[in-house]
Phi, psi and omega in degrees: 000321187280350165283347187273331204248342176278001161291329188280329183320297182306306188313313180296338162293318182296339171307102181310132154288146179294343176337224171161053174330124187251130204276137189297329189274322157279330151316305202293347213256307197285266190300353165293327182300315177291291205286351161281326171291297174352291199289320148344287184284348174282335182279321180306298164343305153305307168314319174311310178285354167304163174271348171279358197244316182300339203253297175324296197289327190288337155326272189334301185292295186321293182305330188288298152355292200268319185321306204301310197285352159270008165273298188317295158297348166277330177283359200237037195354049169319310200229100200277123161248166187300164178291323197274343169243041168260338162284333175276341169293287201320313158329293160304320183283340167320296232264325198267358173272352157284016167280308183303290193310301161337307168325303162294325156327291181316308155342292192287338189254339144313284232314312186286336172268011135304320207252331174093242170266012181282332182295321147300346209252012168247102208278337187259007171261319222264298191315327118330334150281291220287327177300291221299310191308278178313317150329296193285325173293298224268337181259349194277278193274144207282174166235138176320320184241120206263319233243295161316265160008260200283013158280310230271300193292315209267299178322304182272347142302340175259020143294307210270318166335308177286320203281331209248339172293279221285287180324314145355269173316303184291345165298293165278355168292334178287324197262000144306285169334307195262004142281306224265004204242261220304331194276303157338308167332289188306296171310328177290325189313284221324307203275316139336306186267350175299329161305299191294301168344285161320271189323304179301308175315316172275349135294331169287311162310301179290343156284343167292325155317304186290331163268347150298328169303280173347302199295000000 
């Protein structure tokens, strides 16, 4: 019997398990990649929220503005240009204000894979995506009345103006509020250990009193 049972013993050993070993150097490859995209969206993230990256888009917006409005005065002839090179200036200025704009296309689509779904639940950003939308559409596809459109364009750019503005102020009043947090901190720290401090000091005097009594 015990030779009848040792093939089935081997066998039962030899029977491949289901297990799966996961090689330790691709868990570890797989999490340094998250903690690299984190650290990736925590930095973008910050740049977004600087006040010199708030200043680059307001440039930015401002130039697209005197675009619109010299595409305006020219097609209306305001601003007398030669006839042969009146096409090709609308053209350039045409072509860099869909440059500008892309950008800010590009902006806005960081924004939503950074912030995800927190990015909606920010009503002056997403009303501000929808400007930035409409802007690239209304410059993109021609429209019959050409004048509206770029009536239509110049309004909702001095919106991301005004909107880039108002963030600005409320960025620095938070990063004011949050030195002025931080400093509150440092002093209550400050004042703790002074306390504690005091408290030692005043332990020291009495074994210095209590060994002086002693002599």
């Amino acid at each position: 019997m015990a030779d009848a049972s040792a093939p089935m013993q081997n066998a039962d050993k030899e029977k491949p398990t289901n297990i799966e070993i996961e090689d330790p150097e691709e868990k570890q490859r797989r999490e340094w990649r998250w903690n690299d995209w984190d650290s990736i969206s925590n930095n973008i993230e910050h740049v977004l929220e600087t006040h010199r990256f708030h200043v680059i888009v307001i440039v930015f917006v401002v130039l697209d503005v005197v675009i619109v409005t010299l595409q305006l005065l020219i097609d209306h002839d305001i601003i007398k240009v030669d006839h042969h090179k009146k096409e090709h200036i609308e053209h350039g200025l045409h072509a860099t204000s869909i440059a500008i704009l892309a950008l800010f296309v590009v902006e806005l689509m960081v924004k939503l894979a950074i912030f995800k779904l927190q990015f909606f639940k920010k009503y002056f950003e997403v009303f501000d995506g929808i400007v930035v939308i409409i802007s690239f559409v209304l410059d993109v596809i021609p429209t019959s009345d050409s004048t509206a459109a770029a009536e239509l364009v110049i309004l909702a750019r001095l919106w991301r103006v005004a909107r880039i503005i108002n963030g600005i102020i409320l960025s620095i009043t938070t990063a004011k509020e949050e030195e002025i947090g931080k400093l509150k901190k440092l002093n209550q720290k400050l004042e703790e250990d002074n306390t504690r401090l005091r408290g030692e000091l005043e332990a020291i005097n009495k074994k210095l009193e209590a060994l002086t009594c002693d002599d």
